[in-house]
Every structure is written in structure tokens, then in C-alpha cells.
mmCIF file with all atom_site columns, C-alpha atoms and ligand atoms in Angstrom:
data_model
loop_
_atom_site.group_PDB
_atom_site.id
_atom_site.type_symbol
_atom_site.label_atom_id
_atom_site.label_alt_id
_atom_site.label_comp_id
_atom_site.label_asym_id
_atom_site.label_entity_id
_atom_site.label_seq_id
_atom_site.pdbx_PDB_ins_code
_atom_site.Cartn_x
_atom_site.Cartn_y
_atom_site.Cartn_z
_atom_site.occupancy
_atom_site.B_iso_or_equiv
_atom_site.pdbx_formal_charge
_atom_site.auth_seq_id
_atom_site.auth_comp_id
_atom_site.auth_asym_id
_atom_site.auth_atom_id
_atom_site.pdbx_PDB_model_num
ATOM   1   C CA  . UNK A 1 1   ? -21.659 4.557   20.920 1.00 0.00 ? 1   UNK A CA  1
ATOM   2   C CA  . UNK A 1 2   ? -18.037 3.592   21.239 1.00 0.00 ? 2   UNK A CA  1
ATOM   3   C CA  . UNK A 1 3   ? -16.193 1.744   18.703 1.00 0.00 ? 3   UNK A CA  1
ATOM   4   C CA  . UNK A 1 4   ? -12.347 0.356   19.832 1.00 0.00 ? 4   UNK A CA  1
ATOM   5   C CA  . UNK A 1 5   ? -9.901  -1.383  18.049 1.00 0.00 ? 5   UNK A CA  1
ATOM   6   C CA  . UNK A 1 6   ? -8.506  -4.701  18.662 1.00 0.00 ? 6   UNK A CA  1
ATOM   7   C CA  . UNK A 1 7   ? -4.902  -4.700  16.397 1.00 0.00 ? 7   UNK A CA  1
ATOM   8   C CA  . UNK A 1 8   ? -2.531  -7.223  15.572 1.00 0.00 ? 8   UNK A CA  1
ATOM   9   C CA  . UNK A 1 9   ? -0.874  -9.409  13.282 1.00 0.00 ? 9   UNK A CA  1
ATOM   10  C CA  . UNK A 1 10  ? -3.202  -12.422 13.788 1.00 0.00 ? 10  UNK A CA  1
ATOM   11  C CA  . UNK A 1 11  ? -1.185  -15.115 12.190 1.00 0.00 ? 11  UNK A CA  1
ATOM   12  C CA  . UNK A 1 12  ? -3.233  -16.698 13.072 1.00 0.00 ? 12  UNK A CA  1
ATOM   13  C CA  . UNK A 1 13  ? -5.397  -15.546 15.605 1.00 0.00 ? 13  UNK A CA  1
ATOM   14  C CA  . UNK A 1 14  ? -5.512  -17.583 18.957 1.00 0.00 ? 14  UNK A CA  1
ATOM   15  C CA  . UNK A 1 15  ? -7.847  -18.619 21.953 1.00 0.00 ? 15  UNK A CA  1
ATOM   16  C CA  . UNK A 1 16  ? -6.230  -15.902 23.639 1.00 0.00 ? 16  UNK A CA  1
ATOM   17  C CA  . UNK A 1 17  ? -6.939  -13.344 21.025 1.00 0.00 ? 17  UNK A CA  1
ATOM   18  C CA  . UNK A 1 18  ? -10.806 -14.497 21.073 1.00 0.00 ? 18  UNK A CA  1
ATOM   19  C CA  . UNK A 1 19  ? -10.952 -14.630 24.596 1.00 0.00 ? 19  UNK A CA  1
ATOM   20  C CA  . UNK A 1 20  ? -9.909  -10.763 24.609 1.00 0.00 ? 20  UNK A CA  1
ATOM   21  C CA  . UNK A 1 21  ? -12.115 -10.026 21.465 1.00 0.00 ? 21  UNK A CA  1
ATOM   22  C CA  . UNK A 1 22  ? -15.270 -11.277 23.476 1.00 0.00 ? 22  UNK A CA  1
ATOM   23  C CA  . UNK A 1 23  ? -14.907 -9.750  26.728 1.00 0.00 ? 23  UNK A CA  1
ATOM   24  C CA  . UNK A 1 24  ? -14.232 -6.276  24.783 1.00 0.00 ? 24  UNK A CA  1
ATOM   25  C CA  . UNK A 1 25  ? -17.402 -6.873  23.113 1.00 0.00 ? 25  UNK A CA  1
ATOM   26  C CA  . UNK A 1 26  ? -18.953 -7.363  26.487 1.00 0.00 ? 26  UNK A CA  1
ATOM   27  C CA  . UNK A 1 27  ? -17.663 -3.920  27.258 1.00 0.00 ? 27  UNK A CA  1
ATOM   28  C CA  . UNK A 1 28  ? -18.001 -1.561  24.148 1.00 0.00 ? 28  UNK A CA  1
ATOM   29  C CA  . UNK A 1 29  ? -20.808 -1.290  21.744 1.00 0.00 ? 29  UNK A CA  1
ATOM   30  C CA  . UNK A 1 30  ? -18.412 -2.344  19.058 1.00 0.00 ? 30  UNK A CA  1
ATOM   31  C CA  . UNK A 1 31  ? -15.025 -3.876  18.613 1.00 0.00 ? 31  UNK A CA  1
ATOM   32  C CA  . UNK A 1 32  ? -13.233 -3.328  15.138 1.00 0.00 ? 32  UNK A CA  1
ATOM   33  C CA  . UNK A 1 33  ? -10.777 -5.870  14.945 1.00 0.00 ? 33  UNK A CA  1
ATOM   34  C CA  . UNK A 1 34  ? -7.934  -4.944  12.366 1.00 0.00 ? 34  UNK A CA  1
ATOM   35  C CA  . UNK A 1 35  ? -5.007  -6.679  10.946 1.00 0.00 ? 35  UNK A CA  1
ATOM   36  C CA  . UNK A 1 36  ? -1.914  -4.798  10.854 1.00 0.00 ? 36  UNK A CA  1
ATOM   37  C CA  . UNK A 1 37  ? 1.437   -5.061  9.484  1.00 0.00 ? 37  UNK A CA  1
ATOM   38  C CA  . UNK A 1 38  ? 4.346   -5.893  12.396 1.00 0.00 ? 38  UNK A CA  1
ATOM   39  C CA  . UNK A 1 39  ? 7.344   -4.696  10.713 1.00 0.00 ? 39  UNK A CA  1
ATOM   40  C CA  . UNK A 1 40  ? 9.484   -6.970  13.816 1.00 0.00 ? 40  UNK A CA  1
ATOM   41  C CA  . UNK A 1 41  ? 7.713   -9.655  12.154 1.00 0.00 ? 41  UNK A CA  1
ATOM   42  C CA  . UNK A 1 42  ? 9.186   -10.982 9.058  1.00 0.00 ? 42  UNK A CA  1
ATOM   43  C CA  . UNK A 1 43  ? 7.761   -14.027 6.955  1.00 0.00 ? 43  UNK A CA  1
ATOM   44  C CA  . UNK A 1 44  ? 4.208   -14.474 7.778  1.00 0.00 ? 44  UNK A CA  1
ATOM   45  C CA  . UNK A 1 45  ? 2.994   -17.767 7.504  1.00 0.00 ? 45  UNK A CA  1
ATOM   46  C CA  . UNK A 1 46  ? -0.689  -17.014 6.428  1.00 0.00 ? 46  UNK A CA  1
ATOM   47  C CA  . UNK A 1 47  ? -1.519  -14.043 3.901  1.00 0.00 ? 47  UNK A CA  1
ATOM   48  C CA  . UNK A 1 48  ? -3.773  -11.377 4.851  1.00 0.00 ? 48  UNK A CA  1
ATOM   49  C CA  . UNK A 1 49  ? -6.391  -12.542 3.476  1.00 0.00 ? 49  UNK A CA  1
ATOM   50  C CA  . UNK A 1 50  ? -6.077  -16.249 4.991  1.00 0.00 ? 50  UNK A CA  1
ATOM   51  C CA  . UNK A 1 51  ? -5.960  -14.580 8.281  1.00 0.00 ? 51  UNK A CA  1
ATOM   52  C CA  . UNK A 1 52  ? -9.223  -12.574 7.808  1.00 0.00 ? 52  UNK A CA  1
ATOM   53  C CA  . UNK A 1 53  ? -11.136 -15.556 6.614  1.00 0.00 ? 53  UNK A CA  1
ATOM   54  C CA  . UNK A 1 54  ? -9.759  -17.023 9.554  1.00 0.00 ? 54  UNK A CA  1
ATOM   55  C CA  . UNK A 1 55  ? -10.557 -14.114 12.290 1.00 0.00 ? 55  UNK A CA  1
ATOM   56  C CA  . UNK A 1 56  ? -14.048 -13.522 10.397 1.00 0.00 ? 56  UNK A CA  1
ATOM   57  C CA  . UNK A 1 57  ? -14.764 -17.351 10.995 1.00 0.00 ? 57  UNK A CA  1
ATOM   58  C CA  . UNK A 1 58  ? -13.859 -17.302 14.577 1.00 0.00 ? 58  UNK A CA  1
ATOM   59  C CA  . UNK A 1 59  ? -16.417 -14.524 15.462 1.00 0.00 ? 59  UNK A CA  1
ATOM   60  C CA  . UNK A 1 60  ? -18.770 -14.721 13.324 1.00 0.00 ? 60  UNK A CA  1
ATOM   61  C CA  . UNK A 1 61  ? -21.069 -15.045 16.698 1.00 0.00 ? 61  UNK A CA  1
ATOM   62  C CA  . UNK A 1 62  ? -20.392 -11.753 17.841 1.00 0.00 ? 62  UNK A CA  1
ATOM   63  C CA  . UNK A 1 63  ? -22.640 -9.605  16.341 1.00 0.00 ? 63  UNK A CA  1
ATOM   64  C CA  . UNK A 1 64  ? -20.683 -6.182  17.175 1.00 0.00 ? 64  UNK A CA  1
ATOM   65  C CA  . UNK A 1 65  ? -17.773 -7.207  15.707 1.00 0.00 ? 65  UNK A CA  1
ATOM   66  C CA  . UNK A 1 66  ? -16.337 -6.173  12.603 1.00 0.00 ? 66  UNK A CA  1
ATOM   67  C CA  . UNK A 1 67  ? -12.777 -7.754  11.018 1.00 0.00 ? 67  UNK A CA  1
ATOM   68  C CA  . UNK A 1 68  ? -10.636 -5.294  8.867  1.00 0.00 ? 68  UNK A CA  1
ATOM   69  C CA  . UNK A 1 69  ? -7.346  -4.440  7.827  1.00 0.00 ? 69  UNK A CA  1
ATOM   70  C CA  . UNK A 1 70  ? -5.277  -1.525  6.713  1.00 0.00 ? 70  UNK A CA  1
ATOM   71  C CA  . UNK A 1 71  ? -1.884  -0.800  5.332  1.00 0.00 ? 71  UNK A CA  1
ATOM   72  C CA  . UNK A 1 72  ? -0.086  1.745   7.273  1.00 0.00 ? 72  UNK A CA  1
ATOM   73  C CA  . UNK A 1 73  ? 0.097   3.117   11.251 1.00 0.00 ? 73  UNK A CA  1
ATOM   74  C CA  . UNK A 1 74  ? -2.562  1.735   13.477 1.00 0.00 ? 74  UNK A CA  1
ATOM   75  C CA  . UNK A 1 75  ? -3.130  5.671   14.528 1.00 0.00 ? 75  UNK A CA  1
ATOM   76  C CA  . UNK A 1 76  ? -4.021  6.479   11.093 1.00 0.00 ? 76  UNK A CA  1
ATOM   77  C CA  . UNK A 1 77  ? -6.389  3.880   11.027 1.00 0.00 ? 77  UNK A CA  1
ATOM   78  C CA  . UNK A 1 78  ? -7.979  4.495   14.373 1.00 0.00 ? 78  UNK A CA  1
ATOM   79  C CA  . UNK A 1 79  ? -8.901  8.145   12.617 1.00 0.00 ? 79  UNK A CA  1
ATOM   80  C CA  . UNK A 1 80  ? -10.315 6.104   9.557  1.00 0.00 ? 80  UNK A CA  1
ATOM   81  C CA  . UNK A 1 81  ? -12.664 4.189   11.417 1.00 0.00 ? 81  UNK A CA  1
ATOM   82  C CA  . UNK A 1 82  ? -13.528 7.466   14.047 1.00 0.00 ? 82  UNK A CA  1
ATOM   83  C CA  . UNK A 1 83  ? -12.432 5.747   17.482 1.00 0.00 ? 83  UNK A CA  1
ATOM   84  C CA  . UNK A 1 84  ? -10.257 7.135   19.921 1.00 0.00 ? 84  UNK A CA  1
ATOM   85  C CA  . UNK A 1 85  ? -9.443  3.860   22.081 1.00 0.00 ? 85  UNK A CA  1
ATOM   86  C CA  . UNK A 1 86  ? -7.159  0.607   21.461 1.00 0.00 ? 86  UNK A CA  1
ATOM   87  C CA  . UNK A 1 87  ? -7.292  -2.011  23.330 1.00 0.00 ? 87  UNK A CA  1
ATOM   88  C CA  . UNK A 1 88  ? -4.411  -4.415  23.967 1.00 0.00 ? 88  UNK A CA  1
ATOM   89  C CA  . UNK A 1 89  ? -4.367  -7.627  25.819 1.00 0.00 ? 89  UNK A CA  1
ATOM   90  C CA  . UNK A 1 90  ? -1.078  -7.866  28.568 1.00 0.00 ? 90  UNK A CA  1
ATOM   91  C CA  . UNK A 1 91  ? 0.112   -11.732 29.483 1.00 0.00 ? 91  UNK A CA  1
ATOM   92  C CA  . UNK A 1 92  ? 2.882   -11.276 31.389 1.00 0.00 ? 92  UNK A CA  1
ATOM   93  C CA  . UNK A 1 93  ? 5.731   -8.320  32.083 1.00 0.00 ? 93  UNK A CA  1
ATOM   94  C CA  . UNK A 1 94  ? 7.581   -8.553  28.750 1.00 0.00 ? 94  UNK A CA  1
ATOM   95  C CA  . UNK A 1 95  ? 4.391   -7.572  27.242 1.00 0.00 ? 95  UNK A CA  1
ATOM   96  C CA  . UNK A 1 96  ? 3.967   -4.644  29.273 1.00 0.00 ? 96  UNK A CA  1
ATOM   97  C CA  . UNK A 1 97  ? 7.251   -3.198  28.368 1.00 0.00 ? 97  UNK A CA  1
ATOM   98  C CA  . UNK A 1 98  ? 6.797   -2.981  25.101 1.00 0.00 ? 98  UNK A CA  1
ATOM   99  C CA  . UNK A 1 99  ? 2.924   -2.474  25.143 1.00 0.00 ? 99  UNK A CA  1
ATOM   100 C CA  . UNK A 1 100 ? 3.243   0.453   27.296 1.00 0.00 ? 100 UNK A CA  1
ATOM   101 C CA  . UNK A 1 101 ? 5.863   1.815   24.822 1.00 0.00 ? 101 UNK A CA  1
ATOM   102 C CA  . UNK A 1 102 ? 3.821   1.555   21.505 1.00 0.00 ? 102 UNK A CA  1
ATOM   103 C CA  . UNK A 1 103 ? 0.792   2.811   23.916 1.00 0.00 ? 103 UNK A CA  1
ATOM   104 C CA  . UNK A 1 104 ? 3.022   6.137   25.146 1.00 0.00 ? 104 UNK A CA  1
ATOM   105 C CA  . UNK A 1 105 ? 3.854   6.567   21.194 1.00 0.00 ? 105 UNK A CA  1
ATOM   106 C CA  . UNK A 1 106 ? 0.453   6.181   19.569 1.00 0.00 ? 106 UNK A CA  1
ATOM   107 C CA  . UNK A 1 107 ? -0.455  8.669   22.057 1.00 0.00 ? 107 UNK A CA  1
ATOM   108 C CA  . UNK A 1 108 ? 2.260   10.945  21.774 1.00 0.00 ? 108 UNK A CA  1
ATOM   109 C CA  . UNK A 1 109 ? 1.806   11.014  18.164 1.00 0.00 ? 109 UNK A CA  1
ATOM   110 C CA  . UNK A 1 110 ? -1.788  11.671  17.824 1.00 0.00 ? 110 UNK A CA  1
ATOM   111 C CA  . UNK A 1 111 ? -2.728  13.532  20.992 1.00 0.00 ? 111 UNK A CA  1
ATOM   112 C CA  . UNK A 1 112 ? -5.787  11.717  21.582 1.00 0.00 ? 112 UNK A CA  1
ATOM   113 C CA  . UNK A 1 113 ? -5.810  7.951   21.072 1.00 0.00 ? 113 UNK A CA  1
ATOM   114 C CA  . UNK A 1 114 ? -5.611  6.007   23.840 1.00 0.00 ? 114 UNK A CA  1
ATOM   115 C CA  . UNK A 1 115 ? -4.999  2.679   24.698 1.00 0.00 ? 115 UNK A CA  1
ATOM   116 C CA  . UNK A 1 116 ? -6.941  0.195   27.197 1.00 0.00 ? 116 UNK A CA  1
ATOM   117 C CA  . UNK A 1 117 ? -5.111  -2.964  28.740 1.00 0.00 ? 117 UNK A CA  1
ATOM   118 C CA  . UNK A 1 118 ? -7.011  -6.098  29.262 1.00 0.00 ? 118 UNK A CA  1
ATOM   119 C CA  . UNK A 1 119 ? -5.216  -8.360  31.757 1.00 0.00 ? 119 UNK A CA  1
ATOM   120 C CA  . UNK A 1 120 ? -4.999  -11.997 29.469 1.00 0.00 ? 120 UNK A CA  1
ATOM   121 C CA  . UNK A 1 121 ? -7.079  -14.520 31.521 1.00 0.00 ? 121 UNK A CA  1
ATOM   122 C CA  . UNK A 1 122 ? -4.111  -16.653 32.666 1.00 0.00 ? 122 UNK A CA  1
ATOM   123 C CA  . UNK A 1 123 ? -4.918  -19.879 30.736 1.00 0.00 ? 123 UNK A CA  1
ATOM   124 C CA  . UNK A 1 124 ? -3.740  -18.291 28.233 1.00 0.00 ? 124 UNK A CA  1
ATOM   125 C CA  . UNK A 1 125 ? -0.707  -16.876 29.126 1.00 0.00 ? 125 UNK A CA  1
ATOM   126 C CA  . UNK A 1 126 ? 1.259   -18.982 27.730 1.00 0.00 ? 126 UNK A CA  1
ATOM   127 C CA  . UNK A 1 127 ? -0.621  -18.758 24.388 1.00 0.00 ? 127 UNK A CA  1
ATOM   128 C CA  . UNK A 1 128 ? 0.927   -16.539 20.965 1.00 0.00 ? 128 UNK A CA  1
ATOM   129 C CA  . UNK A 1 129 ? 1.043   -16.994 17.552 1.00 0.00 ? 129 UNK A CA  1
ATOM   130 C CA  . UNK A 1 130 ? 4.319   -17.555 17.050 1.00 0.00 ? 130 UNK A CA  1
ATOM   131 C CA  . UNK A 1 131 ? 4.655   -20.606 19.713 1.00 0.00 ? 131 UNK A CA  1
ATOM   132 C CA  . UNK A 1 132 ? 1.263   -21.721 17.684 1.00 0.00 ? 132 UNK A CA  1
ATOM   133 C CA  . UNK A 1 133 ? 3.175   -22.072 14.240 1.00 0.00 ? 133 UNK A CA  1
ATOM   134 C CA  . UNK A 1 134 ? 6.621   -23.077 15.732 1.00 0.00 ? 134 UNK A CA  1
ATOM   135 C CA  . UNK A 1 135 ? 4.422   -26.098 17.280 1.00 0.00 ? 135 UNK A CA  1
ATOM   136 C CA  . UNK A 1 136 ? 2.687   -26.815 14.234 1.00 0.00 ? 136 UNK A CA  1
ATOM   137 C CA  . UNK A 1 137 ? 5.722   -26.429 12.498 1.00 0.00 ? 137 UNK A CA  1
ATOM   138 C CA  . UNK A 1 138 ? 7.011   -29.625 14.498 1.00 0.00 ? 138 UNK A CA  1
ATOM   139 C CA  . UNK A 1 139 ? 3.635   -31.577 14.453 1.00 0.00 ? 139 UNK A CA  1
ATOM   140 C CA  . UNK A 1 140 ? 2.812   -30.683 18.094 1.00 0.00 ? 140 UNK A CA  1
ATOM   141 C CA  . UNK A 1 141 ? -0.848  -30.282 18.704 1.00 0.00 ? 141 UNK A CA  1
ATOM   142 C CA  . UNK A 1 142 ? -2.034  -27.075 19.367 1.00 0.00 ? 142 UNK A CA  1
ATOM   143 C CA  . UNK A 1 143 ? -5.746  -27.931 19.593 1.00 0.00 ? 143 UNK A CA  1
ATOM   144 C CA  . UNK A 1 144 ? -5.719  -26.022 22.865 1.00 0.00 ? 144 UNK A CA  1
ATOM   145 C CA  . UNK A 1 145 ? -4.477  -23.151 21.677 1.00 0.00 ? 145 UNK A CA  1
ATOM   146 C CA  . UNK A 1 146 ? -6.496  -22.049 18.853 1.00 0.00 ? 146 UNK A CA  1
ATOM   147 C CA  . UNK A 1 147 ? -10.269 -22.602 17.145 1.00 0.00 ? 147 UNK A CA  1
ATOM   148 C CA  . UNK A 1 148 ? -11.332 -25.153 15.269 1.00 0.00 ? 148 UNK A CA  1
ATOM   149 C CA  . UNK A 1 149 ? -11.336 -23.345 11.767 1.00 0.00 ? 149 UNK A CA  1
ATOM   150 C CA  . UNK A 1 150 ? -7.533  -22.169 12.509 1.00 0.00 ? 150 UNK A CA  1
ATOM   151 C CA  . UNK A 1 151 ? -6.335  -25.504 13.512 1.00 0.00 ? 151 UNK A CA  1
ATOM   152 C CA  . UNK A 1 152 ? -7.944  -27.218 9.819  1.00 0.00 ? 152 UNK A CA  1
ATOM   153 C CA  . UNK A 1 153 ? -5.859  -23.968 7.974  1.00 0.00 ? 153 UNK A CA  1
ATOM   154 C CA  . UNK A 1 154 ? -3.158  -24.574 10.214 1.00 0.00 ? 154 UNK A CA  1
ATOM   155 C CA  . UNK A 1 155 ? -3.328  -28.717 8.870  1.00 0.00 ? 155 UNK A CA  1
ATOM   156 C CA  . UNK A 1 156 ? -3.763  -27.810 5.444  1.00 0.00 ? 156 UNK A CA  1
ATOM   157 C CA  . UNK A 1 157 ? -0.632  -25.307 5.628  1.00 0.00 ? 157 UNK A CA  1
ATOM   158 C CA  . UNK A 1 158 ? 1.779   -27.888 7.374  1.00 0.00 ? 158 UNK A CA  1
ATOM   159 C CA  . UNK A 1 159 ? 1.018   -30.588 4.375  1.00 0.00 ? 159 UNK A CA  1
ATOM   160 C CA  . UNK A 1 160 ? 1.614   -28.148 2.141  1.00 0.00 ? 160 UNK A CA  1
ATOM   161 C CA  . UNK A 1 161 ? 4.960   -26.839 3.362  1.00 0.00 ? 161 UNK A CA  1
HETATM 162 O O1  . PNS B 2 .   ? 0.028   -8.864  17.047 1.00 0.00 ? 201 PNS B O1  1
HETATM 163 P P1  . PNS B 2 .   ? 1.205   -7.737  17.028 1.00 0.00 ? 201 PNS B P1  1
HETATM 164 O O2  . PNS B 2 .   ? 2.095   -8.652  16.331 1.00 0.00 ? 201 PNS B O2  1
HETATM 165 O O3  . PNS B 2 .   ? 1.633   -7.802  18.479 1.00 0.00 ? 201 PNS B O3  1
HETATM 166 O O4  . PNS B 2 .   ? 0.431   -6.494  16.884 1.00 0.00 ? 201 PNS B O4  1
HETATM 167 C C1  . PNS B 2 .   ? 1.365   -5.646  16.192 1.00 0.00 ? 201 PNS B C1  1
HETATM 168 C C2  . PNS B 2 .   ? 0.051   -4.007  15.859 1.00 0.00 ? 201 PNS B C2  1
HETATM 169 C C3  . PNS B 2 .   ? 0.311   -5.004  14.431 1.00 0.00 ? 201 PNS B C3  1
HETATM 170 C C4  . PNS B 2 .   ? -0.356  -3.909  16.743 1.00 0.00 ? 201 PNS B C4  1
HETATM 171 C C5  . PNS B 2 .   ? 1.690   -2.956  15.813 1.00 0.00 ? 201 PNS B C5  1
HETATM 172 O O5  . PNS B 2 .   ? 2.867   -3.678  15.245 1.00 0.00 ? 201 PNS B O5  1
HETATM 173 C C6  . PNS B 2 .   ? 0.669   -1.600  14.944 1.00 0.00 ? 201 PNS B C6  1
HETATM 174 O O6  . PNS B 2 .   ? 0.328   -1.092  15.457 1.00 0.00 ? 201 PNS B O6  1
HETATM 175 N N1  . PNS B 2 .   ? 1.196   -1.979  13.224 1.00 0.00 ? 201 PNS B N1  1
HETATM 176 C C7  . PNS B 2 .   ? 0.772   -0.915  12.445 1.00 0.00 ? 201 PNS B C7  1
HETATM 177 C C8  . PNS B 2 .   ? 2.316   0.180   12.381 1.00 0.00 ? 201 PNS B C8  1
HETATM 178 C C9  . PNS B 2 .   ? 2.414   1.306   13.305 1.00 0.00 ? 201 PNS B C9  1
HETATM 179 O O7  . PNS B 2 .   ? 0.928   2.042   14.104 1.00 0.00 ? 201 PNS B O7  1
HETATM 180 N N2  . PNS B 2 .   ? 3.434   1.235   14.017 1.00 0.00 ? 201 PNS B N2  1
HETATM 181 C C10 . PNS B 2 .   ? 3.565   2.209   15.265 1.00 0.00 ? 201 PNS B C10 1
HETATM 182 C C11 . PNS B 2 .   ? 3.464   1.390   16.478 1.00 0.00 ? 201 PNS B C11 1
HETATM 183 S S1  . PNS B 2 .   ? 4.474   1.898   17.652 1.00 0.00 ? 201 PNS B S1  1
#
């Protein structure tokens, strides 16, 4: 039985994330999607609780996918859930530079936790949570980038702001 971790900030989850989660769920027995803190990203739009609700709704059709949160290091979460494989998506070269460093550090510190990269589908290579937040804040349609349930939450959030 191979359990992998698909970690991220998911603020909010996008169609690009969901494509990778679905593909990982076909390759591995179990996928733990874990919301962690990215210390370089300040002032999230959605609370962790809101992100969990959106993610759970978006993956409810994938029985081998679980959504969790963890306050701390990704490698500690990996130990806790008994997985040695982290899955990350690569959209472009700038992703690769950041992701390679993160994978190497996580391997070096843990000793045995590997990162596997999945190439993003080109139709999602320009999709990111930050683009979604930025466009939505200016009232630009983001229905191409996020699932229906996230679109609704974004509209609610923007009306509150
Ligand atoms: O969606 P993101 O923001 O690209 O995800 C990055 C994330 C949350 C996976 C990364 O920042 C992370 O692993 N945070 C947990 C803290 C940690 O383990 N830091 C060491 C990584 S070098």
C-alpha cells in the first residue's frame, strides 16, 4: 500500500491542484492532501478551516483522497501519517528551481523522504492560487481556474471585503 502526500497552501484550491490530485489518486493507493503553512505567504485570503471545507468538497468523488492540516514541517507530517513520498506539480522553470531546493532540503533533513514531480497539464500551467486571488479581487472571472464550490466562496469573500 503506497500512501503519498500532496502538500500545499491551497488558498484556494485550483483546477490545476485538482488535476494533480486526481492523477496522483490513479497512480497511488492513497493520497493525503495536506494544508500546511508557507512562511513566505503572508495574509491568506481563506482561513485553514475554509480551505479544508473547499478541498473536501472538491475531492469528494475521489475515495482514496483524504484532506488534512498540519502545523509544522512537512517531513514531520510525513512521519506522522506514515508516508515517504511527497508529490508536487511543476508548471514552469521557476517552479522547478523552488521545488528542487525544497525536495533536496526535505530529503537531506529527513534522510528518506522523497519528492516526486508530476508535470502540470499545459492547460493549467498559468493557473495559481495567487492569480485567482488577484483576479477575483478585481472582479475578473476566474471560473476557468477554480471549481464551482470555490467560485461561490470567492464571490462571498469578495462581497464581504
Ligand atoms: O502551495 P505552496 O505554498 O507552494 O506549498 C508550500 C508548502 C506549504 C508545501 C511548503 O511551504 C511547506 O512544506 N511548508 C511546511 C513547512 C516546511 O516543511 N518547510 C520546509 C520546506 S523547505
